[in-house]
Coordinates of N, CA and C in Angstrom, one line a residue:
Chain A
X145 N 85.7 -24.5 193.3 CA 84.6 -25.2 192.7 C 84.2 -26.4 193.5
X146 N 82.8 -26.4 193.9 CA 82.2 -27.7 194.5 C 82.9 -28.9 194.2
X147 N 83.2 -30.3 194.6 CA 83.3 -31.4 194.1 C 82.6 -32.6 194.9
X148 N 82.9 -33.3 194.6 CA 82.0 -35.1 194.6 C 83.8 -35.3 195.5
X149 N 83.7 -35.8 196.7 CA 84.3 -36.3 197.1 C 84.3 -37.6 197.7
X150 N 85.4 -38.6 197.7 CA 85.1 -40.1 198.2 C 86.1 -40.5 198.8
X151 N 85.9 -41.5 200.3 CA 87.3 -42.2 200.7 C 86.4 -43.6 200.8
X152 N 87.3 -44.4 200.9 CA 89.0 -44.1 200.8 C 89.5 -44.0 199.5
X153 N 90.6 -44.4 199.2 CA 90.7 -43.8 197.6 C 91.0 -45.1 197.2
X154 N 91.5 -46.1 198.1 CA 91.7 -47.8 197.7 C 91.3 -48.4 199.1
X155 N 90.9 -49.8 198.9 CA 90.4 -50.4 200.0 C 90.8 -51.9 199.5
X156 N 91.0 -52.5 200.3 CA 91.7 -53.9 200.3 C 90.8 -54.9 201.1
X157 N 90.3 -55.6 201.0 CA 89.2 -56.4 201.7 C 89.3 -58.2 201.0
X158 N 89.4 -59.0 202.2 CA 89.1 -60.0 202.2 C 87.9 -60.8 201.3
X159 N 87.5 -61.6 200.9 CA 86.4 -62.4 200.5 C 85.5 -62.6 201.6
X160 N 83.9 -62.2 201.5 CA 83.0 -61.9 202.7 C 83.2 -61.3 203.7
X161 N 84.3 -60.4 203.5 CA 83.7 -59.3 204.7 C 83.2 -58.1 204.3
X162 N 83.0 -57.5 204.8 CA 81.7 -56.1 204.9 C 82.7 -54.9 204.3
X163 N 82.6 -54.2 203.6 CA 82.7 -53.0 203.3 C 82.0 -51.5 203.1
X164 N 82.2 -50.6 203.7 CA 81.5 -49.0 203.6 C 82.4 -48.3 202.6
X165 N 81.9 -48.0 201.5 CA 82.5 -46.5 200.8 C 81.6 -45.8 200.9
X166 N 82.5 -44.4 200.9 CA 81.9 -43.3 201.6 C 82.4 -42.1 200.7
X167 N 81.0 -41.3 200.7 CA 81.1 -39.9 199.2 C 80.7 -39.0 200.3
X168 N 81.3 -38.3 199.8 CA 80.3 -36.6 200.0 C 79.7 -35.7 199.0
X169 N 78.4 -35.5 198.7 CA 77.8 -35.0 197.4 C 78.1 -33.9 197.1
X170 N 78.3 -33.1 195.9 CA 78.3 -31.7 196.4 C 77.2 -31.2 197.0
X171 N 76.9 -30.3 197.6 CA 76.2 -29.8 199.3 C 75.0 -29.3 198.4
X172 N 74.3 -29.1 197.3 CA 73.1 -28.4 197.3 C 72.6 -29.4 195.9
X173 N 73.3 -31.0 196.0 CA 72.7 -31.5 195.1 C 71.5 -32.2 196.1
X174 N 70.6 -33.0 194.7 CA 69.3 -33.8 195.4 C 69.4 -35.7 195.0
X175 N 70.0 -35.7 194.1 CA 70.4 -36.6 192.9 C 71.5 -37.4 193.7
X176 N 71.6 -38.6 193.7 CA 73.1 -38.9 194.1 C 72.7 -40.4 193.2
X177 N 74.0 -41.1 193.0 CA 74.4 -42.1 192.1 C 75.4 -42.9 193.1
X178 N 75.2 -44.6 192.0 CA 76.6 -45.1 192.6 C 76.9 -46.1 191.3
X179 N 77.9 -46.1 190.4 CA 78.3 -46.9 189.5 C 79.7 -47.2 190.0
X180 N 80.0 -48.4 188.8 CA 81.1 -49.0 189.1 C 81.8 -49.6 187.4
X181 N 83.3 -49.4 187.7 CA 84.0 -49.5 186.8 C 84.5 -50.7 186.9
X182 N 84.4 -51.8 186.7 CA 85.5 -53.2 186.7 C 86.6 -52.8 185.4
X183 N 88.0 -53.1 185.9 CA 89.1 -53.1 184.9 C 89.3 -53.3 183.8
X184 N 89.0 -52.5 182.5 CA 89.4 -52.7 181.3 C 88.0 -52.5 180.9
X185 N 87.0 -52.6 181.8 CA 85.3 -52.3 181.4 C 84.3 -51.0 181.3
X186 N 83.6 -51.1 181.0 CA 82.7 -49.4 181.2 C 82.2 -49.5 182.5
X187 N 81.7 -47.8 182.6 CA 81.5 -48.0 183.9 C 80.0 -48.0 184.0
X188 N 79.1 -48.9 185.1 CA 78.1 -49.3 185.0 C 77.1 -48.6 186.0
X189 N 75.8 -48.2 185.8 CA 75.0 -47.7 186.8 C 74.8 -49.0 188.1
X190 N 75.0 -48.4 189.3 CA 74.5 -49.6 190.1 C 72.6 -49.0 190.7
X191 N 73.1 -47.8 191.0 CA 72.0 -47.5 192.0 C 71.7 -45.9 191.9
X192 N 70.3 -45.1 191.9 CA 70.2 -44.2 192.6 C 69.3 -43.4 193.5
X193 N 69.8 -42.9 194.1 CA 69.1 -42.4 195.5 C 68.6 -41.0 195.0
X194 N 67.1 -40.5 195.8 CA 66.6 -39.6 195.6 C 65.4 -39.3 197.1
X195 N 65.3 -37.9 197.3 CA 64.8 -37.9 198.6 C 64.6 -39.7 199.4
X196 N 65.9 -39.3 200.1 CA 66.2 -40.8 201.1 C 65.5 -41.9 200.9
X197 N 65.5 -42.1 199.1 CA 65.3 -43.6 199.1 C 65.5 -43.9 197.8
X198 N 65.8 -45.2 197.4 CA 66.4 -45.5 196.1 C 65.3 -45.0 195.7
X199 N 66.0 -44.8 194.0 CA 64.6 -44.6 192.8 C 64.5 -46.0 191.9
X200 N 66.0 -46.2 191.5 CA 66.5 -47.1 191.2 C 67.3 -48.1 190.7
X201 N 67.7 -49.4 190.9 CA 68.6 -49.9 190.9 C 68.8 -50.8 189.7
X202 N 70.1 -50.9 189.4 CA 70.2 -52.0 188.6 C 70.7 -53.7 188.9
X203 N 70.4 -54.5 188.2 CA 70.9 -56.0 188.4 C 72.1 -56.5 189.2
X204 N 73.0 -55.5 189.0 CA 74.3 -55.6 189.7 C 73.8 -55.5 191.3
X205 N 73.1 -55.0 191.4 CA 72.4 -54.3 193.0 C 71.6 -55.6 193.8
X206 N 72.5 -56.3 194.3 CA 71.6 -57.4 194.8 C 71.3 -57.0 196.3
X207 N 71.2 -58.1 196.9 CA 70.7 -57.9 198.5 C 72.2 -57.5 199.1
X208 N 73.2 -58.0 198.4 CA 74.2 -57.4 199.0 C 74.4 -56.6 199.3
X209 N 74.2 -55.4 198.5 CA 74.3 -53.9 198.8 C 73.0 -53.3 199.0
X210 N 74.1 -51.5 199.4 CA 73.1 -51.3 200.8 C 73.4 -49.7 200.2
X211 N 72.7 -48.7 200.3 CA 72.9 -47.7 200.1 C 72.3 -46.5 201.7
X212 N 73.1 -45.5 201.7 CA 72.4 -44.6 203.4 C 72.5 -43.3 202.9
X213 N 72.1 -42.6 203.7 CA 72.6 -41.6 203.6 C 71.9 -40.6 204.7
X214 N 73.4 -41.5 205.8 CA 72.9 -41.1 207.4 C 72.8 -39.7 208.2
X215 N 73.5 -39.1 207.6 CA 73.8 -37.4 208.1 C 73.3 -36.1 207.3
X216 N 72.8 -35.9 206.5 CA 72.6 -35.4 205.3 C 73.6 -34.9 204.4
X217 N 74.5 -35.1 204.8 CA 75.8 -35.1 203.7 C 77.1 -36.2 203.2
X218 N 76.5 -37.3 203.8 CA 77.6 -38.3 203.8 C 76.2 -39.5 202.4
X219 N 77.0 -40.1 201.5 CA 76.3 -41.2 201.2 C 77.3 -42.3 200.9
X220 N 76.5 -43.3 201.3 CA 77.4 -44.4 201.3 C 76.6 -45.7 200.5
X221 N 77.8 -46.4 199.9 CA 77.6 -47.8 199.7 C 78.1 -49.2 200.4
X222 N 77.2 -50.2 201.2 CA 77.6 -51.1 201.6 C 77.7 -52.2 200.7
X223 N 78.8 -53.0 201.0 CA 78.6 -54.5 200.4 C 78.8 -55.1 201.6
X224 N 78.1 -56.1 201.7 CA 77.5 -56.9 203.4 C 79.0 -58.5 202.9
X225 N 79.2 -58.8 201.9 CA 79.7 -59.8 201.8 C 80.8 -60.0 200.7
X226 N 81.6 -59.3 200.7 CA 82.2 -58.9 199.2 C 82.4 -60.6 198.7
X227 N 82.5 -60.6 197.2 CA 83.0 -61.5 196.7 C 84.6 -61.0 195.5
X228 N 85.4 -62.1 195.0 CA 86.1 -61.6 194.0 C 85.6 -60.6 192.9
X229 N 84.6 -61.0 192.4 CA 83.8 -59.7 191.3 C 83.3 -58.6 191.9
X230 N 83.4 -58.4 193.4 CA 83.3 -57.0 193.5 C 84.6 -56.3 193.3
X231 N 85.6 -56.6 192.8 CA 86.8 -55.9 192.7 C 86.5 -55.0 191.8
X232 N 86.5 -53.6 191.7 CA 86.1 -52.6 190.9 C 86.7 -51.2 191.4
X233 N 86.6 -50.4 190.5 CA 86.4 -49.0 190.7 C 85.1 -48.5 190.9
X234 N 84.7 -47.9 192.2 CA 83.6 -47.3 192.5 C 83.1 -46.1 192.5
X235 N 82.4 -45.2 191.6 CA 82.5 -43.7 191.3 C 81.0 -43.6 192.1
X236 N 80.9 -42.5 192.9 CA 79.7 -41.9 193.4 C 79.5 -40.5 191.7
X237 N 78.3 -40.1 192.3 CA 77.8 -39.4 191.4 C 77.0 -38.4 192.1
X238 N 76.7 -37.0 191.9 CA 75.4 -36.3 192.3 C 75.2 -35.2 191.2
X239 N 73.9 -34.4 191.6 CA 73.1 -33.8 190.4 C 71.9 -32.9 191.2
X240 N 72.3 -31.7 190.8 CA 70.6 -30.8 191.0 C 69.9 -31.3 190.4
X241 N 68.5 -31.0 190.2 CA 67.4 -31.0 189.9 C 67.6 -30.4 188.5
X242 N 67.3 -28.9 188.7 CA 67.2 -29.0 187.3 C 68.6 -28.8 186.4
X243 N 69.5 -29.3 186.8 CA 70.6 -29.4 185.7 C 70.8 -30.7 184.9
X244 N 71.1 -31.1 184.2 CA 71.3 -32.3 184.1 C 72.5 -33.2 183.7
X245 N 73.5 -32.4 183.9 CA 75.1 -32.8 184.7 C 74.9 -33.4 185.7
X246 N 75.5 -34.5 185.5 CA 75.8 -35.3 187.0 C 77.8 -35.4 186.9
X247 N 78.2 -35.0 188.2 CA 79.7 -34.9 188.6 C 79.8 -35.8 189.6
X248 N 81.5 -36.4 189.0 CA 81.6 -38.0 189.5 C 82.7 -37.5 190.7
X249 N 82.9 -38.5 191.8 CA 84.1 -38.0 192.4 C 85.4 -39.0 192.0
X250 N 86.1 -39.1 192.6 CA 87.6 -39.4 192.1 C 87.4 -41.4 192.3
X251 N 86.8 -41.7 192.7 CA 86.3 -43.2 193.0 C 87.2 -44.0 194.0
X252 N 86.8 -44.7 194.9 CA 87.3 -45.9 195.3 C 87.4 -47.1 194.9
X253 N 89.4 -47.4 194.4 CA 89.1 -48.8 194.0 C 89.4 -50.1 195.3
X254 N 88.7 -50.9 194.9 CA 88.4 -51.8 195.9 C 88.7 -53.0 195.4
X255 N 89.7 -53.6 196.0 CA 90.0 -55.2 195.6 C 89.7 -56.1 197.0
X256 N 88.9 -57.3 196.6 CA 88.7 -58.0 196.7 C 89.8 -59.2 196.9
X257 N 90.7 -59.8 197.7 CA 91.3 -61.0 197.7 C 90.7 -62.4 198.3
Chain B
X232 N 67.5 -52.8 176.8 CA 68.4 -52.5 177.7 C 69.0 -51.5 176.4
X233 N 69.3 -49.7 177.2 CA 69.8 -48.8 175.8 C 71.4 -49.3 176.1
X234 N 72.3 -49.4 174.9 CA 73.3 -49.2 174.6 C 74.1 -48.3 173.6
X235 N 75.0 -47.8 174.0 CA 75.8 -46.8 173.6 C 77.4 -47.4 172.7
X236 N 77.6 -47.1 171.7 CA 78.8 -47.3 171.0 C 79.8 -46.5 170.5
X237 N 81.0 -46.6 171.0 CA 81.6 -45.7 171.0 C 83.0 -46.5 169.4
X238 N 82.7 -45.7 169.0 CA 84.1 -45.6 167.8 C 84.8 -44.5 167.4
X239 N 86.3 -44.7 167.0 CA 86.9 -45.9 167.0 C 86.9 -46.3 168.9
X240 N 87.7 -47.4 168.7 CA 87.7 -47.9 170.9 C 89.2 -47.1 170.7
X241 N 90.1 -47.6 169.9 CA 91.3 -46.8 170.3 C 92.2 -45.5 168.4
X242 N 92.5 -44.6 169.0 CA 93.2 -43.6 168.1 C 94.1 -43.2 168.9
X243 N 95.3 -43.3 167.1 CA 96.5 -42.8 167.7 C 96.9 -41.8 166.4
X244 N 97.2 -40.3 166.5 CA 97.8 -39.8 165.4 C 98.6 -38.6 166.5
X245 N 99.1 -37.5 165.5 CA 100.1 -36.7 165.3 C 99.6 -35.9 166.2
X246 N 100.4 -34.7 167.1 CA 100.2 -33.5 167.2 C 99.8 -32.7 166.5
X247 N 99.0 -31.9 166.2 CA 98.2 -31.0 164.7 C 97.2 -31.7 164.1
X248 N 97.2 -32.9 164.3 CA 96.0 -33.7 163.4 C 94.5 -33.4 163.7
X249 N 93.5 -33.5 162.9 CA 92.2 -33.5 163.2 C 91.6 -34.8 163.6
X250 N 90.7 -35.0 164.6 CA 90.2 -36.3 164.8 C 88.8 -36.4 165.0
X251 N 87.4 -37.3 164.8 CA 86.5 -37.5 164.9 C 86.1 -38.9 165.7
X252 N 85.2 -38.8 166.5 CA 85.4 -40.1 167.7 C 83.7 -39.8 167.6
X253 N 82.9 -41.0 167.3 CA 81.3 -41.2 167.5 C 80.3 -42.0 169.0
X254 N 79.8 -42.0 168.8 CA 78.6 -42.5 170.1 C 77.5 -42.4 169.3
X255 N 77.1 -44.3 169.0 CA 76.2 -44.1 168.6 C 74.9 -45.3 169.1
X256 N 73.5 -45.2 169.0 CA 72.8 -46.1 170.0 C 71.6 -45.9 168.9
X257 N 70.9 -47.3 169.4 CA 69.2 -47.2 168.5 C 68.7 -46.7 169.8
X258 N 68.7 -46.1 170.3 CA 67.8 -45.5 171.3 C 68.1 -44.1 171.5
X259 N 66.6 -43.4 171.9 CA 66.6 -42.2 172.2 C 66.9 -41.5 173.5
X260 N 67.8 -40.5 173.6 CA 68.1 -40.0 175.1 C 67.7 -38.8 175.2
X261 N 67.6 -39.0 176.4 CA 67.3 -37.3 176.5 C 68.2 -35.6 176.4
X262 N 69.3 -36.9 177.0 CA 70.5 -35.6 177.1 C 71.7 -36.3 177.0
X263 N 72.8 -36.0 176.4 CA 74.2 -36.5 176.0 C 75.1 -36.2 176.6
X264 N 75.6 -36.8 177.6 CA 77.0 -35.7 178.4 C 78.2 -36.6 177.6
X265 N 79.4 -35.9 177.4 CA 80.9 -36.3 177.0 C 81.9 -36.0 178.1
X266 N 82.6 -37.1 178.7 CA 83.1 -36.8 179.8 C 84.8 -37.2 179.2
X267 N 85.7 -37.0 179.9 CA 86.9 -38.1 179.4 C 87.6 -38.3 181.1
X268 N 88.1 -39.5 181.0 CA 88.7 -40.1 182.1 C 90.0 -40.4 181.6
X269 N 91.0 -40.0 183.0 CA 92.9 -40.2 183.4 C 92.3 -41.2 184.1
X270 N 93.7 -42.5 183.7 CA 93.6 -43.4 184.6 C 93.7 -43.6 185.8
X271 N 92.5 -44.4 186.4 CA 92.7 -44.1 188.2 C 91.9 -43.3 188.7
X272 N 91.2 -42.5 187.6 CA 90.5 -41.2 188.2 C 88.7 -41.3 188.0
X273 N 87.9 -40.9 188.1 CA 86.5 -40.7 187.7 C 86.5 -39.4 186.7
X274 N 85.5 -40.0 185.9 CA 84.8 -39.4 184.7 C 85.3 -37.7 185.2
X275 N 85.4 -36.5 184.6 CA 85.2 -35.4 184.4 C 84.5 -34.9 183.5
X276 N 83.2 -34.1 183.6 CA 82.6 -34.2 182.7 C 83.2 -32.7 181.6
X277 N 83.0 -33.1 179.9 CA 83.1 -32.1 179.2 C 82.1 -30.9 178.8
X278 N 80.9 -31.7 178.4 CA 79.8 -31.0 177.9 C 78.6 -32.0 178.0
X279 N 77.5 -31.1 177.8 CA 76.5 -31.7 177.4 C 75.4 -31.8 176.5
X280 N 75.0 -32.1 175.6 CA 73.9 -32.0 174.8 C 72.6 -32.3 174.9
X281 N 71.6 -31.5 174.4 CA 70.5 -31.9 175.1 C 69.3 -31.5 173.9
X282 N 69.6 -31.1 172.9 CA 68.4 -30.8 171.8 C 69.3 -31.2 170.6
X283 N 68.3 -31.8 170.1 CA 68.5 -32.5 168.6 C 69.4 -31.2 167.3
X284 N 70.5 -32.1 166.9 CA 71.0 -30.9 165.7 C 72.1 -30.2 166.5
X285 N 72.0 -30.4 168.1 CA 72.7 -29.0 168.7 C 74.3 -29.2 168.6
X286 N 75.1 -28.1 168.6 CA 76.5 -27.9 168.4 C 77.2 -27.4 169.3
X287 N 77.9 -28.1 169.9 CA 78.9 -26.9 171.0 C 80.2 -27.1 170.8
X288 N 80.9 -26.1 171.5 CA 82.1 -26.0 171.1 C 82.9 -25.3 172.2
X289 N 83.6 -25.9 172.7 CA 84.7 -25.9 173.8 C 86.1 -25.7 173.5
X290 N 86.3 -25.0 173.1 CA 87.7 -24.2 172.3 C 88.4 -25.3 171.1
X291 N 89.4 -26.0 171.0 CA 89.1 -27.0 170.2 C 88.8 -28.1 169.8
X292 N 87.5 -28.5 170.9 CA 86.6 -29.3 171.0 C 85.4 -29.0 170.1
X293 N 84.7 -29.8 169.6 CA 83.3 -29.5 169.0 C 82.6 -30.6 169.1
X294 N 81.3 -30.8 169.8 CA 80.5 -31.9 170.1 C 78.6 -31.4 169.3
X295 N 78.7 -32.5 168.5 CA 77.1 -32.6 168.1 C 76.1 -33.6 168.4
X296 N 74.8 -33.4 168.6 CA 73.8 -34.6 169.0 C 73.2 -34.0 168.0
X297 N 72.6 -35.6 167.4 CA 72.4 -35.7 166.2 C 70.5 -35.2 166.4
X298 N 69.8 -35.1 165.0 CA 68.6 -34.4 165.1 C 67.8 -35.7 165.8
X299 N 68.1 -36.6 165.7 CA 66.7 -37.9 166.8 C 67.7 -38.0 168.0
X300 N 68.5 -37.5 168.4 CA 69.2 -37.6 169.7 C 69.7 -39.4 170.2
X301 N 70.1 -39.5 169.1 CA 70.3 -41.0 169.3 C 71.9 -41.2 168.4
X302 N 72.6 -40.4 168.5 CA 74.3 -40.3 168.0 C 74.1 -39.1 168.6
X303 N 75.6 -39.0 169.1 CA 76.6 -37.8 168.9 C 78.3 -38.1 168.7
X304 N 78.4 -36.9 168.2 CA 80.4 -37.0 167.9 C 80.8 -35.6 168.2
X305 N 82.0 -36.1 168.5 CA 83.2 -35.3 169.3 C 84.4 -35.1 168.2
X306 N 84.4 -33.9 167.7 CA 86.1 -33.3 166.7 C 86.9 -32.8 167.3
X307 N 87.6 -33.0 167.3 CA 89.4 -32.3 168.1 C 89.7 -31.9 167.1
X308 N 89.9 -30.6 167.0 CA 91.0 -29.8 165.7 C 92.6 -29.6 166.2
X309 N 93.4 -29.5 165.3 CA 94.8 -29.4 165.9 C 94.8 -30.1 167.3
X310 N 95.0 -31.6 167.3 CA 95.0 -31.9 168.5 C 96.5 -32.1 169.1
X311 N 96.6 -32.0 170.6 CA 97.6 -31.7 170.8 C 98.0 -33.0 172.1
X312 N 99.1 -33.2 172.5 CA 99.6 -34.5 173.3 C 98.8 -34.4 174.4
X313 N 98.2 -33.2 175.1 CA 97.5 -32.7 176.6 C 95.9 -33.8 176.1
X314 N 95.4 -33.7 175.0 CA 94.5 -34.6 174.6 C 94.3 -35.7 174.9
X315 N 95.2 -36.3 175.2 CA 95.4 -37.8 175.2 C 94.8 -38.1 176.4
X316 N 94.1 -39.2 176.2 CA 93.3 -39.9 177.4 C 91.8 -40.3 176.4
X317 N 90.8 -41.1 177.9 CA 89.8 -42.1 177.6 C 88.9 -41.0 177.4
X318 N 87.9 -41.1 176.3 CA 86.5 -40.1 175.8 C 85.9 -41.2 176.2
X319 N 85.0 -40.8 177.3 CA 83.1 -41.3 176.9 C 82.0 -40.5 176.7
X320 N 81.1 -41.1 176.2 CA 79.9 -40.6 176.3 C 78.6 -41.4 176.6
X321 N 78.1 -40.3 177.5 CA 76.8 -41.4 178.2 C 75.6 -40.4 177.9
X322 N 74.7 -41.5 177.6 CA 73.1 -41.3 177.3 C 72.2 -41.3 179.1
X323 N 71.6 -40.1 179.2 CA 70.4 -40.1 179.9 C 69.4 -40.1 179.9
X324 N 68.5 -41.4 180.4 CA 67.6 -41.8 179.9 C 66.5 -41.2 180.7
X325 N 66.6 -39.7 181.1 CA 65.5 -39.3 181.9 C 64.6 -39.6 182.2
X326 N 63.4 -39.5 182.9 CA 62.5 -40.1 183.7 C 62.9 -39.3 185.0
X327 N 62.5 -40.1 186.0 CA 62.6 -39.7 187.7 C 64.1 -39.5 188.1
X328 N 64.6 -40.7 187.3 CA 66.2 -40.7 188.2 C 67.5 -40.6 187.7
X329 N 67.2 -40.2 186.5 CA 68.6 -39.6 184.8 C 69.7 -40.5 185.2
X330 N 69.5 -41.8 185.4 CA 70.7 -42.4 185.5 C 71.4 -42.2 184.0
X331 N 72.7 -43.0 184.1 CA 74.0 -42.4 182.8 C 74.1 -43.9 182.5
X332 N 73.8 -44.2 181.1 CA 74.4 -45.3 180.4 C 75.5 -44.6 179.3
X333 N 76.4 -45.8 180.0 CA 78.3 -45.4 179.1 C 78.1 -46.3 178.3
X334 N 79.0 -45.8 176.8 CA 79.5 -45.9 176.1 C 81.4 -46.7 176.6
X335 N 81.7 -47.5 175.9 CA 83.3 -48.1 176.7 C 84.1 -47.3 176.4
X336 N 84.0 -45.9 175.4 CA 85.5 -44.9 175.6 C 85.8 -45.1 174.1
X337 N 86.7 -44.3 173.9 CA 87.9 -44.0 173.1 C 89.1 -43.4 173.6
X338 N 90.1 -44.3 173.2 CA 91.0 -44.0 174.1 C 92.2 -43.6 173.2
X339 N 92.3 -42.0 173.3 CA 92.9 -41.3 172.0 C 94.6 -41.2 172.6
X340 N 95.2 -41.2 171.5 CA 96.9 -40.7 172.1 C 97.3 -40.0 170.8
X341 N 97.5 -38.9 171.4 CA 98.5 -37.4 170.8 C 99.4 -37.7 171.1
X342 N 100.6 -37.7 169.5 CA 101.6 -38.5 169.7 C 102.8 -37.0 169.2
X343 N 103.5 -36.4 170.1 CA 104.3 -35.1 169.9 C 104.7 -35.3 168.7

């Protein structure tokens, strides 16, 4: 069965430096997503992408982040500057058209020191 | 801003017990998905609901969205220790881009 795949599965990153997570959608969706889980919290919409360009974003989505989706099968999230509150669990998301299931992949959590 | 509420946040009973867990919002969605998450892992989704009144049923799972599509609840019959883990449910607020507003979970434990 298709899945939503994502690396790394943990990432460790300094305060202001740059980070890429990286999904692979399943292959015949159009729909892609990017939410995030902080610890002990729900998990929140950040962003989503639809023919190569956001549709839309939420508050959490500042200039910091960066969304691509350079190859036609890779989609990524940047953070240009992490801070401590980016420390989170990061789930990608995709979706056909006309289904309206969206499947998460296994997430990257990312701490921030 | 829609929000989703999930009750109870945490249940704990027996092996064999029956349980009921709600999701409820003053706002209207379009479509209800019920997912449940192991810790460490991302959402899996269960089901979805998508018309008012509707019932489904996943062997001893049973999930309803209520007739204004603004609740639904989840019954476990004979529930068993494999149960155990976090329930959400998230509201899609369709339009162009069906993003998923969560609900914070219930976090059930099946106790052998």
């Amino acid at each position: 069965e298709p899945e939503v795949t994502q690396t790394p599965s943990h990432q460790v990153t300094q305060m202001g430096q740059e980070v890429i997570l990286r999904c692979v959608p399943i292959s015949n969706h159009l729909y892609f997503y990017w939410y995030r889980q902080i610890l002990g919290q729900k998990v929140e919409f950040l962003v989503s992408f639809y023919n190569n360009e956001i549709s839309e974003k939420s508050e959490i989505f500042d200039d910091q982040f960066s969304v691509e989706r350079p190859d036609g099968s890779n989609f990524t999230l940047k953070i240009r500057s992490t801070k401590l509150e980016d420390s989170a669990m990061y789930f990608c998301a995709s979706r056909r058209t006309e289904l309206y299931e969206q499947y998460f992949g296994p997430g990257t959590r990312l701490t921030v020191t | 801003t829609q929000l989703l509420e999930q009750s109870p946040q945490f249940l704990s009973i027996q092996e064999g017990e029956n349980l009921t867990v709600y999701c409820n919002s003053s706002s209207v969605f379009s479509s209800l998905q019920w997912y449940r998450q192991e810790p460490g892992e991302g959402p899996v989704l269960l089901v979805t609901v998508v018309t008012g009144g509707e019932v489904k049923k996943l062997k001893r799972l049973t999930f309803q969205f209520g007739d204004a599509r603004k609740d639904s609840s989840l019954h476990i019959t004979a529930a068993q220790p494999g149960d155990t883990g976090l329930y959400l449910c998230a509201g899609e607020s369709g339009g162009s881009n069906y993003k998923l507003t969560f609900g914070k979970g219930t976090l059930l434990t099946v106790n052998p």
